[in-house]
């Protein structure tokens, strides 16, 4: 129920909430209601295309299915405010389900299909989710069995909802998402219009790629999330005649809401949603549907550039704007985007916690190629501070702090994490930046113990905690190492006692047994006599990273 959630949410100060409404940042209209209003304007336009299944839905059909899904969710026993973990790959089903959940005020906890037992169990416990919603088999992982196992350990998970072929006792997602009978359409519409939630309520939960072992959930309210999307739309210059390609996992804030799928829905434009970013598969899709905009991580942008450079396809003629973000885009890669892909680059430095920075399409080339942009809203506040939270001199490097109308004031029900990451209402992402006189930010690195593996954030501490269970490991440190494609990958440095060796495959088996997502597994292990320590007896990650870089060069 909604009331139960409130205790876990840190709200903005009341006077600021009022100011955000008065300034028009917060419209007091829910996300679902706004998408339905757009659909009423353009009922016959195509809203979603899923080239992998061939499904195409107009705005009217999408909304009808969403209302039908909402009714079926309530019939299953869900109540407004209940949570369900959604770990679907990129399919049209995701979009129908998301809108259906918005209509029923059942809150999606947006997880990844690559998450495994460990992540999902912790998420289920942290969110109190009543259901796990996934595809039957994704890249060799059977989510039906995974769901069964999860239910044993996370008692809140009453329902497993599966796209494909569910096991006995599990619910078929297709039954949930099927179109309503014609006679049901109007009554369903009336019913869920009447249940439209206040925009101050949570719309969904995003995951933070946090620094601690505990997954951090970010509650995004209708008011703040709609504004996130609309401010992104304006800066991305995405229009109703454009076509958005969702090809990075849409559970991520970037392809979902910056402006992403939700942006396309809110302007009445087409979304093409597909699972593989492989250029061999995706380039023909771009050509077929006339894709104009998409959002990628640098590693995927690199693969597109390499492919196009070799093949000189004519597939990208309609592509106008390529957003790249999630991890630092090397300047040397940025420079190639326009020449090779024929699209304008927009660098995006954002976070599920809120603040989104973008370069502007009208910026000089040098700004677009060498900076990560500036805040998308005039109400975003950014400070660059030293280790004592004092502002650094203009232009100097420091850690970024931010607050604003779409940057929540705390994680969900996580006082300890909040004490670390929020300072007097300012969110500290741990990114080290400098701000240029023109306001653009350049990301130099980070003061947080994560590995950014092609946009997926991995907590070093989390991985280390599992390594200590391996027999003979007396000290373990996980650090980033350079990877030519992913830019960063996971390296494990260990001190061993009573054994000489530790192999990658042993560690992988070990982490698999704990159900840790594969993308977090170390790709390289270095055995040392002594892991360097700081004066206060903590692992010296900085010198360890330098050591690893030297070892591998
Ligand atoms: P999360 O909090 O999991 O949403 O991840 C957000 C983090 O991703 C930021 O705090 C940055 O560390 C990183 N990030 C996102 N975009 C960029 C970018 N364009 N350049 C460098 N780092 C980025
Ligand atoms: O990495 C991210 O989380 C991210 C990247 C770009 C993000 O949340 C965003 C834009 O909004």
Coordinates of C-alpha atoms and ligand atoms in Angstrom, one line a residue:
X1 CA 0.0 0.0 0.0
X2 CA 1.1 3.6 -0.7
X3 CA 1.1 4.6 3.0
X4 CA 3.7 1.9 3.8
X5 CA 6.0 3.3 1.3
X6 CA 6.0 6.9 2.6
X7 CA 8.2 6.1 5.6
X8 CA 11.0 5.0 3.2
X9 CA 10.9 8.1 1.1
X10 CA 12.9 11.3 1.7
X11 CA 10.9 14.1 0.3
X12 CA 12.1 17.5 -0.9
X13 CA 11.6 20.3 1.6
X14 CA 7.9 21.4 1.4
X15 CA 8.7 25.0 0.3
X16 CA 10.8 23.6 -2.5
X17 CA 8.1 21.3 -3.7
X18 CA 5.8 24.3 -3.8
X19 CA 8.3 26.3 -5.7
X20 CA 8.8 23.4 -8.2
X21 CA 5.1 23.4 -8.8
X22 CA 4.8 27.1 -9.1
X23 CA 7.7 27.3 -11.6
X24 CA 6.0 24.6 -13.7
X25 CA 8.7 22.0 -13.3
X26 CA 6.2 19.8 -11.5
X27 CA 2.9 19.6 -13.4
X28 CA 1.0 17.6 -10.9
X29 CA -0.1 15.2 -13.6
X30 CA 0.9 11.5 -13.5
X31 CA 3.0 9.9 -16.1
X32 CA 0.3 7.4 -17.1
X33 CA -2.3 10.2 -17.4
X34 CA 0.0 12.3 -19.6
X35 CA 0.8 9.3 -21.9
X36 CA -2.9 8.6 -22.3
X37 CA -3.6 12.2 -23.1
X38 CA -1.0 12.1 -25.9
X39 CA -2.5 8.8 -27.1
X40 CA -5.9 10.5 -27.3
X41 CA -4.5 13.0 -29.6
X42 CA -2.8 10.5 -31.9
X43 CA -4.6 7.2 -31.4
X44 CA -3.7 5.7 -34.7
X45 CA -0.1 6.5 -34.7
X46 CA 2.4 3.7 -34.2
X47 CA 3.7 3.9 -30.7
X48 CA 5.8 0.8 -30.3
X49 CA 7.5 -1.6 -32.8
X50 CA 9.2 -4.8 -31.7
X51 CA 11.1 -6.1 -34.7
X52 CA 12.1 -9.2 -32.8
X53 CA 8.5 -10.4 -32.5
X54 CA 6.9 -8.4 -35.2
X55 CA 4.5 -6.7 -32.8
X56 CA 3.4 -3.2 -33.7
X57 CA 1.0 -1.2 -31.5
X58 CA -0.7 2.1 -32.2
X59 CA -1.0 4.5 -29.3
X60 CA -4.7 3.5 -28.8
X61 CA -3.8 -0.2 -28.8
X62 CA -0.9 0.3 -26.4
X63 CA -3.2 2.1 -24.0
X64 CA -6.0 -0.4 -24.3
X65 CA -3.6 -3.2 -23.5
X66 CA -2.1 -1.3 -20.6
X67 CA -5.6 -0.8 -19.1
X68 CA -6.3 -4.5 -19.6
X69 CA -3.0 -5.4 -17.9
X70 CA -3.8 -3.0 -15.1
X71 CA -7.1 -4.7 -14.5
X72 CA -5.5 -8.2 -14.6
X73 CA -2.8 -7.1 -12.1
X74 CA -5.5 -6.0 -9.7
X75 CA -7.4 -9.2 -10.3
X76 CA -4.3 -11.1 -9.3
X77 CA -4.5 -9.3 -6.0
X78 CA -2.0 -6.5 -6.5
X79 CA -2.9 -3.2 -4.8
X80 CA -1.8 0.3 -5.6
X81 CA 1.6 0.8 -4.1
X82 CA 2.7 -2.8 -4.3
X83 CA 6.0 -3.5 -5.9
X84 CA 7.0 -6.0 -8.6
X85 CA 10.5 -6.7 -9.9
X86 CA 10.6 -6.3 -13.7
X87 CA 13.7 -7.9 -15.3
X88 CA 12.5 -8.2 -18.9
X89 CA 14.7 -7.8 -21.9
X90 CA 13.9 -5.1 -24.4
X91 CA 10.6 -6.1 -25.9
X92 CA 7.2 -4.5 -26.6
X93 CA 6.0 -6.4 -23.6
X94 CA 8.1 -4.2 -21.4
X95 CA 6.4 -1.1 -22.6
X96 CA 2.9 -2.5 -22.3
X97 CA 3.6 -3.8 -18.8
X98 CA 5.2 -0.6 -17.7
X99 CA 2.2 1.5 -18.8
X100 CA -0.1 -1.1 -17.3
X101 CA 1.7 -0.9 -14.0
X102 CA 1.6 2.9 -14.0
X103 CA -2.2 2.7 -14.6
X104 CA -2.7 0.3 -11.7
X105 CA -0.1 2.1 -9.5
X106 CA 1.8 -1.1 -9.1
X107 CA 5.4 0.0 -8.9
X108 CA 8.0 -1.6 -11.1
X109 CA 11.4 -2.3 -9.5
X110 CA 13.5 -2.1 -12.7
X111 CA 16.1 -4.9 -12.6
X112 CA 18.2 -6.3 -15.4
X113 CA 17.8 -9.7 -17.1
X114 CA 21.5 -10.2 -16.3
X115 CA 20.8 -10.0 -12.6
X116 CA 20.9 -13.3 -10.8
X117 CA 19.7 -14.9 -7.6
X118 CA 21.9 -12.7 -5.3
X119 CA 20.9 -9.4 -6.7
X120 CA 17.2 -10.3 -7.2
X121 CA 16.9 -11.7 -3.7
X122 CA 18.3 -8.6 -2.1
X123 CA 16.1 -6.4 -4.3
X124 CA 13.0 -8.4 -3.4
X125 CA 13.8 -8.0 0.3
X126 CA 14.6 -4.3 0.0
X127 CA 11.5 -3.5 -2.0
X128 CA 9.1 -6.0 -0.5
X129 CA 8.2 -6.9 -4.1
X130 CA 5.2 -9.3 -4.5
X131 CA 6.2 -10.6 -7.9
X132 CA 9.2 -11.3 -10.2
X133 CA 8.5 -10.7 -13.9
X134 CA 11.0 -12.0 -16.4
X135 CA 11.4 -13.9 -19.7
X136 CA 11.7 -17.7 -19.5
X137 CA 15.2 -18.1 -20.8
X138 CA 17.6 -15.2 -21.5
X139 CA 21.1 -16.0 -22.7
X140 CA 21.1 -19.4 -21.2
X141 CA 19.7 -18.4 -17.8
X142 CA 16.3 -20.0 -17.0
X143 CA 14.4 -17.3 -15.1
X144 CA 11.6 -19.8 -14.3
X145 CA 13.9 -21.8 -12.1
X146 CA 15.5 -18.7 -10.8
X147 CA 12.0 -17.4 -9.8
X148 CA 11.2 -20.6 -8.0
X149 CA 14.5 -20.4 -6.0
X150 CA 13.9 -16.8 -5.2
X151 CA 10.5 -17.5 -3.8
X152 CA 12.1 -19.9 -1.3
X153 CA 14.3 -17.1 0.1
X154 CA 12.3 -13.9 -0.4
X155 CA 8.8 -14.7 1.1
X156 CA 7.2 -11.5 -0.3
X157 CA 7.5 -12.9 -3.8
X158 CA 4.1 -14.6 -4.1
X159 CA 4.0 -14.5 -7.9
X160 CA 6.4 -15.4 -10.7
X161 CA 5.2 -13.9 -14.0
X162 CA 7.0 -15.3 -17.1
X163 CA 7.1 -14.3 -20.7
X164 CA 7.3 -17.4 -22.8
X165 CA 6.6 -20.7 -21.2
X166 CA 5.9 -20.5 -17.5
X167 CA 6.2 -23.5 -15.2
X168 CA 3.2 -24.8 -13.4
X169 CA 2.1 -22.4 -10.7
X170 CA 3.7 -19.4 -12.6
X171 CA 1.7 -16.8 -14.4
X172 CA 1.9 -16.3 -18.2
X173 CA 2.8 -12.7 -19.0
X174 CA 1.1 -13.0 -22.3
X175 CA -2.2 -13.6 -20.5
X176 CA -1.6 -10.4 -18.6
X177 CA -0.7 -8.3 -21.7
X178 CA -3.3 -9.6 -24.2
X179 CA -5.7 -7.0 -25.7
X180 CA -9.0 -6.5 -24.0
X181 CA -12.3 -7.4 -25.7
X182 CA -13.8 -4.5 -27.6
X183 CA -16.6 -4.2 -25.1
X184 CA -14.1 -3.9 -22.2
X185 CA -12.2 -1.0 -23.6
X186 CA -14.3 1.9 -22.5
X187 CA -15.1 0.6 -19.0
X188 CA -11.5 -0.1 -18.4
X189 CA -10.5 3.3 -19.5
X190 CA -13.0 4.9 -17.1
X191 CA -11.9 2.7 -14.3
X192 CA -8.3 3.5 -14.5
X193 CA -8.8 7.2 -15.3
X194 CA -10.6 7.3 -11.9
X195 CA -7.7 5.5 -10.2
X196 CA -5.1 8.0 -11.6
X197 CA -2.6 8.5 -8.8
X198 CA -1.5 11.9 -7.4
X199 CA 1.7 13.0 -9.1
X200 CA 3.5 13.3 -5.8
X201 CA 3.3 9.5 -5.5
X202 CA 6.1 7.1 -6.6
X203 CA 5.9 6.0 -10.2
X204 CA 8.7 3.4 -10.2
X205 CA 11.9 2.3 -8.5
X206 CA 15.3 2.6 -10.3
X207 CA 18.4 0.8 -9.2
X208 CA 21.6 2.6 -8.3
X209 CA 24.9 1.1 -9.3
X210 CA 25.9 1.7 -5.8
X211 CA 29.2 1.5 -3.9
X212 CA 28.0 -0.7 -1.1
X213 CA 26.9 -4.3 -0.9
X214 CA 23.3 -3.3 -0.3
X215 CA 21.5 -2.5 -3.5
X216 CA 20.1 1.0 -3.4
X217 CA 16.6 1.7 -4.6
X218 CA 15.7 5.1 -6.0
X219 CA 12.1 6.1 -5.8
X220 CA 11.1 8.4 -8.7
X221 CA 7.8 10.2 -8.3
X222 CA 5.5 11.0 -11.2
X223 CA 6.3 14.7 -10.8
X224 CA 10.0 14.4 -10.8
X225 CA 10.2 11.7 -13.4
X226 CA 7.9 13.4 -15.9
X227 CA 10.1 16.5 -15.5
X228 CA 13.3 14.4 -16.1
X229 CA 11.8 13.2 -19.3
X230 CA 10.5 16.6 -20.5
X231 CA 13.7 18.5 -19.7
X232 CA 15.6 15.7 -21.6
X233 CA 13.2 16.0 -24.5
X234 CA 13.9 19.7 -24.9
X235 CA 17.6 19.4 -24.8
X236 CA 17.7 16.3 -27.1
X237 CA 15.4 18.2 -29.5
X238 CA 13.3 15.0 -29.9
X239 CA 10.1 15.7 -31.8
X240 CA 6.9 13.8 -32.5
X241 CA 8.1 13.0 -36.0
X242 CA 11.2 11.3 -34.7
X243 CA 11.8 7.6 -34.1
X244 CA 13.6 6.4 -31.0
X245 CA 15.5 3.2 -31.0
X246 CA 15.7 1.5 -27.5
X247 CA 18.6 -0.8 -27.7
X248 CA 20.4 -0.5 -24.4
X249 CA 18.5 -2.3 -21.5
X250 CA 15.4 -0.1 -20.9
X251 CA 15.5 -0.8 -17.2
X252 CA 18.3 1.8 -17.2
X253 CA 17.3 5.4 -16.7
X254 CA 19.2 6.6 -19.7
X255 CA 17.3 4.8 -22.5
X256 CA 14.1 4.9 -20.5
X257 CA 13.7 8.5 -19.5
X258 CA 16.5 10.7 -20.9
X259 CA 14.3 11.2 -23.0
X260 CA 14.2 7.6 -24.1
X261 CA 11.1 5.4 -24.4
X262 CA 9.1 7.6 -22.1
X263 CA 10.1 10.7 -24.1
X264 CA 8.9 9.2 -27.3
X265 CA 5.6 8.2 -25.6
X266 CA 5.2 11.7 -24.2
X267 CA 5.5 13.4 -27.6
X268 CA 3.5 10.9 -29.6
X269 CA 6.5 9.5 -31.4
X270 CA 7.5 6.0 -32.4
X271 CA 9.7 3.7 -30.3
X272 CA 11.5 0.8 -31.9
X273 CA 12.6 -1.6 -29.1
X274 CA 15.0 -4.4 -29.6
X275 CA 17.4 -6.5 -27.5
X276 CA 20.7 -6.7 -29.4
X277 CA 22.9 -3.7 -30.0
X278 CA 25.0 -5.7 -32.4
X279 CA 25.4 -3.6 -35.6
X280 CA 24.8 -6.5 -37.8
X281 CA 21.3 -6.9 -36.4
X282 CA 20.5 -3.4 -35.5
X283 CA 21.7 -1.4 -38.5
X284 CA 19.0 -3.0 -40.8
X285 CA 16.4 -2.1 -38.1
X286 CA 17.5 1.5 -38.2
X287 CA 17.2 1.5 -41.9
X288 CA 13.8 -0.2 -42.0
X289 CA 12.1 2.0 -39.5
X290 CA 13.9 5.2 -40.1
X291 CA 15.3 5.6 -36.7
X292 CA 16.4 9.2 -35.9
X293 CA 17.6 9.0 -32.3
X294 CA 19.1 6.5 -30.0
X295 CA 21.1 6.2 -26.7
X296 CA 24.2 4.1 -26.4
X297 CA 27.1 3.4 -24.0
X298 CA 30.5 4.3 -25.4
X299 CA 31.5 0.6 -26.0
X300 CA 28.5 0.1 -28.2
X301 CA 29.1 3.4 -30.0
X302 CA 32.6 2.1 -30.7
X303 CA 31.3 -1.1 -32.1
X304 CA 28.9 0.8 -34.4
X305 CA 31.7 3.1 -35.6
X306 CA 34.1 0.1 -36.2
X307 CA 31.4 -1.7 -38.2
X308 CA 30.3 1.3 -40.2
X309 CA 34.0 2.2 -40.9
X310 CA 34.5 -1.2 -42.4
X311 CA 31.2 -1.7 -44.2
X312 CA 30.1 1.8 -45.3
X313 CA 26.4 0.7 -45.0
X314 CA 23.6 3.0 -46.1
X315 CA 21.6 2.0 -43.1
X316 CA 22.2 5.1 -41.0
X317 CA 20.9 7.7 -43.3
X318 CA 18.0 8.7 -41.1
X319 CA 20.0 8.7 -37.9
X320 CA 20.2 12.3 -36.6
X321 CA 21.3 12.2 -33.0
X322 CA 23.4 9.7 -31.1
X323 CA 23.4 10.1 -27.4
X324 CA 26.3 8.5 -25.6
X325 CA 26.6 8.1 -21.9
X326 CA 26.8 5.8 -18.9
X327 CA 30.6 5.8 -18.8
X328 CA 33.2 8.3 -19.9
X329 CA 33.4 8.6 -23.7
X330 CA 37.0 8.9 -24.7
X331 CA 37.5 12.2 -26.7
X332 CA 39.2 10.1 -29.4
X333 CA 36.0 8.1 -29.9
X334 CA 33.7 11.2 -29.7
X335 CA 35.5 12.8 -32.6
X336 CA 34.6 9.9 -34.9
X337 CA 30.9 9.8 -34.4
X338 CA 29.8 12.5 -36.8
X339 CA 32.3 11.6 -39.5
X340 CA 31.7 7.8 -39.5
X341 CA 28.0 7.5 -38.5
X342 CA 26.8 10.7 -39.9
X343 CA 24.9 11.6 -36.7
X344 CA 25.2 14.4 -34.3
X345 CA 26.7 13.3 -31.0
X346 CA 25.2 14.3 -27.7
X347 CA 27.2 13.3 -24.6
X348 CA 25.1 12.4 -21.6
X349 CA 26.4 12.3 -18.1
X350 CA 23.5 11.2 -15.9
X351 CA 22.6 9.1 -12.9
X352 CA 19.5 7.2 -11.9
X353 CA 19.6 9.4 -8.7
X354 CA 18.6 12.3 -10.9
X355 CA 20.9 14.9 -12.4
X356 CA 21.3 14.6 -16.1
X357 CA 23.9 16.6 -18.1
X358 CA 23.9 16.8 -21.8
X359 CA 25.9 18.6 -24.4
X360 CA 23.7 20.8 -26.6
X361 CA 23.3 20.0 -30.3
X362 CA 24.2 23.6 -31.1
X363 CA 27.4 23.5 -29.1
X364 CA 30.7 23.9 -30.8
X365 CA 32.2 20.6 -31.9
X366 CA 35.0 20.9 -29.4
X367 CA 32.5 21.1 -26.6
X368 CA 30.5 18.1 -27.8
X369 CA 33.6 16.0 -28.3
X370 CA 35.4 16.8 -25.1
X371 CA 32.9 17.5 -22.4
X372 CA 30.0 15.6 -20.8
X373 CA 27.7 18.5 -21.0
X374 CA 25.8 20.6 -18.5
X375 CA 22.6 20.2 -16.5
X376 CA 19.4 19.9 -18.5
X377 CA 17.3 22.0 -16.2
X378 CA 17.9 25.6 -15.1
X379 CA 16.8 24.4 -11.6
X380 CA 19.6 21.9 -11.4
X381 CA 22.2 23.0 -8.8
X382 CA 25.7 21.7 -9.1
X383 CA 28.7 22.2 -6.8
X384 CA 32.2 21.0 -7.2
X385 CA 33.7 20.4 -3.8
X386 CA 36.8 19.1 -2.0
X387 CA 37.0 16.3 0.6
X388 CA 35.6 18.7 3.2
X389 CA 32.6 19.6 1.0
X390 CA 34.1 23.1 0.4
X391 CA 33.6 24.5 -3.0
X392 CA 36.8 24.3 -5.0
X393 CA 38.1 27.2 -7.0
X394 CA 36.3 27.8 -10.3
X395 CA 37.5 25.3 -12.9
X396 CA 39.3 23.1 -10.4
X397 CA 38.7 19.4 -10.1
X398 CA 36.5 18.1 -7.3
X399 CA 33.6 15.9 -6.5
X400 CA 30.2 16.8 -7.8
X401 CA 27.3 17.5 -5.6
X402 CA 23.8 18.2 -6.9
X403 CA 20.2 18.8 -6.1
X404 CA 17.2 19.8 -8.0
X405 CA 13.6 19.1 -9.1
X406 CA 14.3 15.6 -10.3
X407 CA 17.1 14.6 -8.0
X408 CA 15.5 12.8 -5.0
X409 CA 16.8 13.6 -1.5
X410 CA 17.5 10.0 -0.4
X411 CA 17.5 6.3 -1.3
X412 CA 14.5 4.2 -0.4
X413 CA 14.6 3.2 3.2
X414 CA 18.4 3.3 3.5
X415 CA 19.4 5.7 6.3
X416 CA 23.1 4.5 6.3
X417 CA 23.5 4.8 2.5
X418 CA 21.8 8.2 2.7
X419 CA 24.2 9.4 5.4
X420 CA 27.1 8.6 3.0
X421 CA 25.7 9.9 -0.2
X422 CA 23.5 12.9 0.8
X423 CA 24.9 16.0 2.5
X424 CA 22.3 18.6 3.5
X425 CA 20.1 17.6 0.7
X426 CA 22.9 17.5 -1.9
X427 CA 23.5 14.1 -3.6
X428 CA 27.2 13.3 -4.0
X429 CA 27.6 10.8 -6.9
X430 CA 31.4 10.4 -6.2
X431 CA 32.2 11.6 -9.7
X432 CA 35.3 13.8 -10.0
X433 CA 34.7 16.6 -12.5
X434 CA 35.8 20.1 -13.4
X435 CA 33.4 22.8 -14.5
X436 CA 34.5 24.9 -17.5
X437 CA 33.6 28.6 -17.7
X438 CA 30.9 27.7 -20.2
X439 CA 29.2 25.5 -17.5
X440 CA 30.1 22.2 -19.2
X441 CA 31.4 19.5 -17.0
X442 CA 34.3 17.2 -17.8
X443 CA 34.4 13.9 -15.9
X444 CA 37.9 12.9 -14.8
X445 CA 37.2 9.9 -12.7
X446 CA 35.5 9.1 -9.4
X447 CA 36.0 8.8 -5.7
X448 CA 33.9 5.7 -5.3
X449 CA 34.8 2.1 -5.2
X450 CA 33.0 0.9 -8.3
X451 CA 34.0 -0.6 -11.6
X452 CA 32.1 1.0 -14.6
X453 CA 32.0 -1.9 -17.0
X454 CA 30.6 -0.5 -20.1
X455 CA 28.0 1.5 -18.2
X456 CA 27.1 -1.3 -15.8
X457 CA 28.2 -0.2 -12.3
X458 CA 29.8 -2.9 -10.1
X459 CA 30.5 -2.4 -6.4
X460 CA 34.0 -3.6 -5.6
X461 CA 33.0 -4.2 -2.0
X462 CA 30.1 -6.4 -3.0
X463 CA 32.3 -8.7 -5.1
X464 CA 35.0 -8.8 -2.5
X465 CA 32.6 -9.9 0.2
X466 CA 32.0 -13.2 -1.8
X467 CA 35.7 -13.8 -2.6
X468 CA 36.5 -14.0 1.1
X469 CA 34.5 -17.2 1.3
X470 CA 37.0 -18.9 -1.0
X471 CA 39.4 -21.2 0.9
X472 CA 42.9 -19.8 1.1
X473 CA 42.0 -16.1 0.3
X474 CA 43.4 -14.0 3.1
X475 CA 42.9 -10.6 1.4
X476 CA 41.0 -9.6 -1.7
X477 CA 40.6 -6.4 -3.6
X478 CA 38.5 -5.8 -6.7
X479 CA 39.6 -2.9 -8.9
X480 CA 39.0 -1.6 -12.5
X481 CA 41.4 -2.6 -15.2
X482 CA 41.5 -1.2 -18.7
X483 CA 39.6 -3.2 -21.3
X484 CA 39.9 -2.2 -25.0
X485 CA 36.1 -2.5 -25.7
X486 CA 34.4 -2.3 -22.3
X487 CA 36.8 0.5 -21.2
X488 CA 36.8 -1.1 -17.8
X489 CA 36.6 -4.6 -16.5
X490 CA 36.8 -6.4 -13.2
X491 CA 40.3 -7.3 -11.9
X492 CA 40.7 -9.3 -8.6
X493 CA 43.9 -9.0 -6.6
X494 CA 44.4 -11.5 -3.9
X495 CA 46.7 -12.6 -1.1
X496 CA 46.6 -16.3 -0.6
X497 CA 47.6 -18.6 2.3
X498 CA 48.1 -22.3 1.9
X499 CA 47.7 -22.2 -1.9
X500 CA 49.6 -20.7 -4.8
X501 CA 47.0 -20.1 -7.4
X502 CA 43.4 -19.0 -7.9
X503 CA 41.9 -19.3 -11.4
X504 CA 39.2 -17.2 -13.1
X505 CA 37.1 -20.3 -13.6
X506 CA 37.2 -21.2 -9.9
X507 CA 36.1 -17.7 -9.0
X508 CA 33.3 -17.8 -11.6
X509 CA 32.0 -21.1 -10.3
X510 CA 32.1 -19.7 -6.8
X511 CA 30.2 -16.5 -7.7
X512 CA 27.8 -18.5 -9.8
X513 CA 27.0 -20.6 -6.7
X514 CA 26.1 -17.4 -4.9
X515 CA 24.1 -16.2 -7.8
X516 CA 26.1 -13.1 -8.6
X517 CA 25.4 -11.6 -12.0
X518 CA 28.0 -12.6 -14.5
X519 CA 28.9 -9.0 -15.5
X520 CA 30.4 -8.6 -12.0
X521 CA 32.7 -11.6 -12.2
X522 CA 36.5 -10.9 -12.3
X523 CA 38.0 -11.3 -15.8
X524 CA 41.5 -11.4 -14.4
X525 CA 43.1 -12.5 -11.2
X526 CA 46.5 -11.3 -9.9
X527 CA 48.1 -13.1 -6.9
X528 CA 50.4 -10.9 -4.8
X529 CA 52.3 -11.2 -1.6
X530 CA 51.0 -8.0 -0.2
X531 CA 48.1 -5.8 -1.2
X532 CA 49.1 -2.2 -0.6
X533 CA 47.4 -0.6 2.4
X534 CA 46.9 3.0 3.4
X535 CA 48.0 4.5 6.7
X536 CA 44.6 3.8 8.2
X537 CA 44.8 0.2 7.2
X538 CA 42.4 0.2 4.3
X539 CA 43.2 -1.3 1.0
X540 CA 44.9 1.4 -1.1
X541 CA 42.8 1.1 -4.2
X542 CA 44.5 3.9 -6.0
X543 CA 48.0 2.4 -5.9
X544 CA 46.5 -1.0 -6.6
X545 CA 44.8 0.3 -9.8
X546 CA 48.2 1.8 -10.9
X547 CA 49.9 -1.5 -10.0
X548 CA 47.3 -3.5 -12.1
X549 CA 47.7 -1.1 -15.0
X550 CA 51.5 -1.6 -14.9
X551 CA 51.2 -5.4 -14.6
X552 CA 48.9 -5.6 -17.6
X553 CA 50.6 -3.1 -19.9
Ligands
LIG1 P1 23.9 5.1 -11.5 O1 24.1 5.9 -10.2 O2 24.0 3.7 -11.3 O3 22.8 5.6 -12.3 O4 25.2 5.5 -12.4 C1 25.5 6.8 -12.6 C2 27.0 7.0 -12.8 O5 27.4 6.6 -14.1 C3 27.5 8.4 -12.6 O6 27.6 8.8 -11.3 C4 28.8 8.2 -13.3 O7 29.8 7.7 -12.4 C5 28.6 7.3 -14.4 N1 28.3 8.0 -15.7 C6 27.2 8.1 -16.3 N2 27.3 8.8 -17.5 C7 28.6 9.1 -17.6 C8 29.5 9.8 -18.5 N3 28.9 10.3 -19.6 N4 30.8 9.9 -18.3 C9 31.3 9.4 -17.1 N5 30.6 8.7 -16.2 C10 29.3 8.6 -16.4
LIG2 O1 24.8 5.7 -16.2 C1 23.7 6.2 -15.9 O2 23.0 5.8 -14.9 C2 23.1 7.2 -16.8 C3 23.8 7.6 -17.9 C4 23.2 8.6 -18.8 C5 21.9 7.8 -16.5 O3 21.2 7.5 -15.3 C6 21.4 8.8 -17.3 C7 22.1 9.2 -18.4 O4 20.2 9.4 -16.9

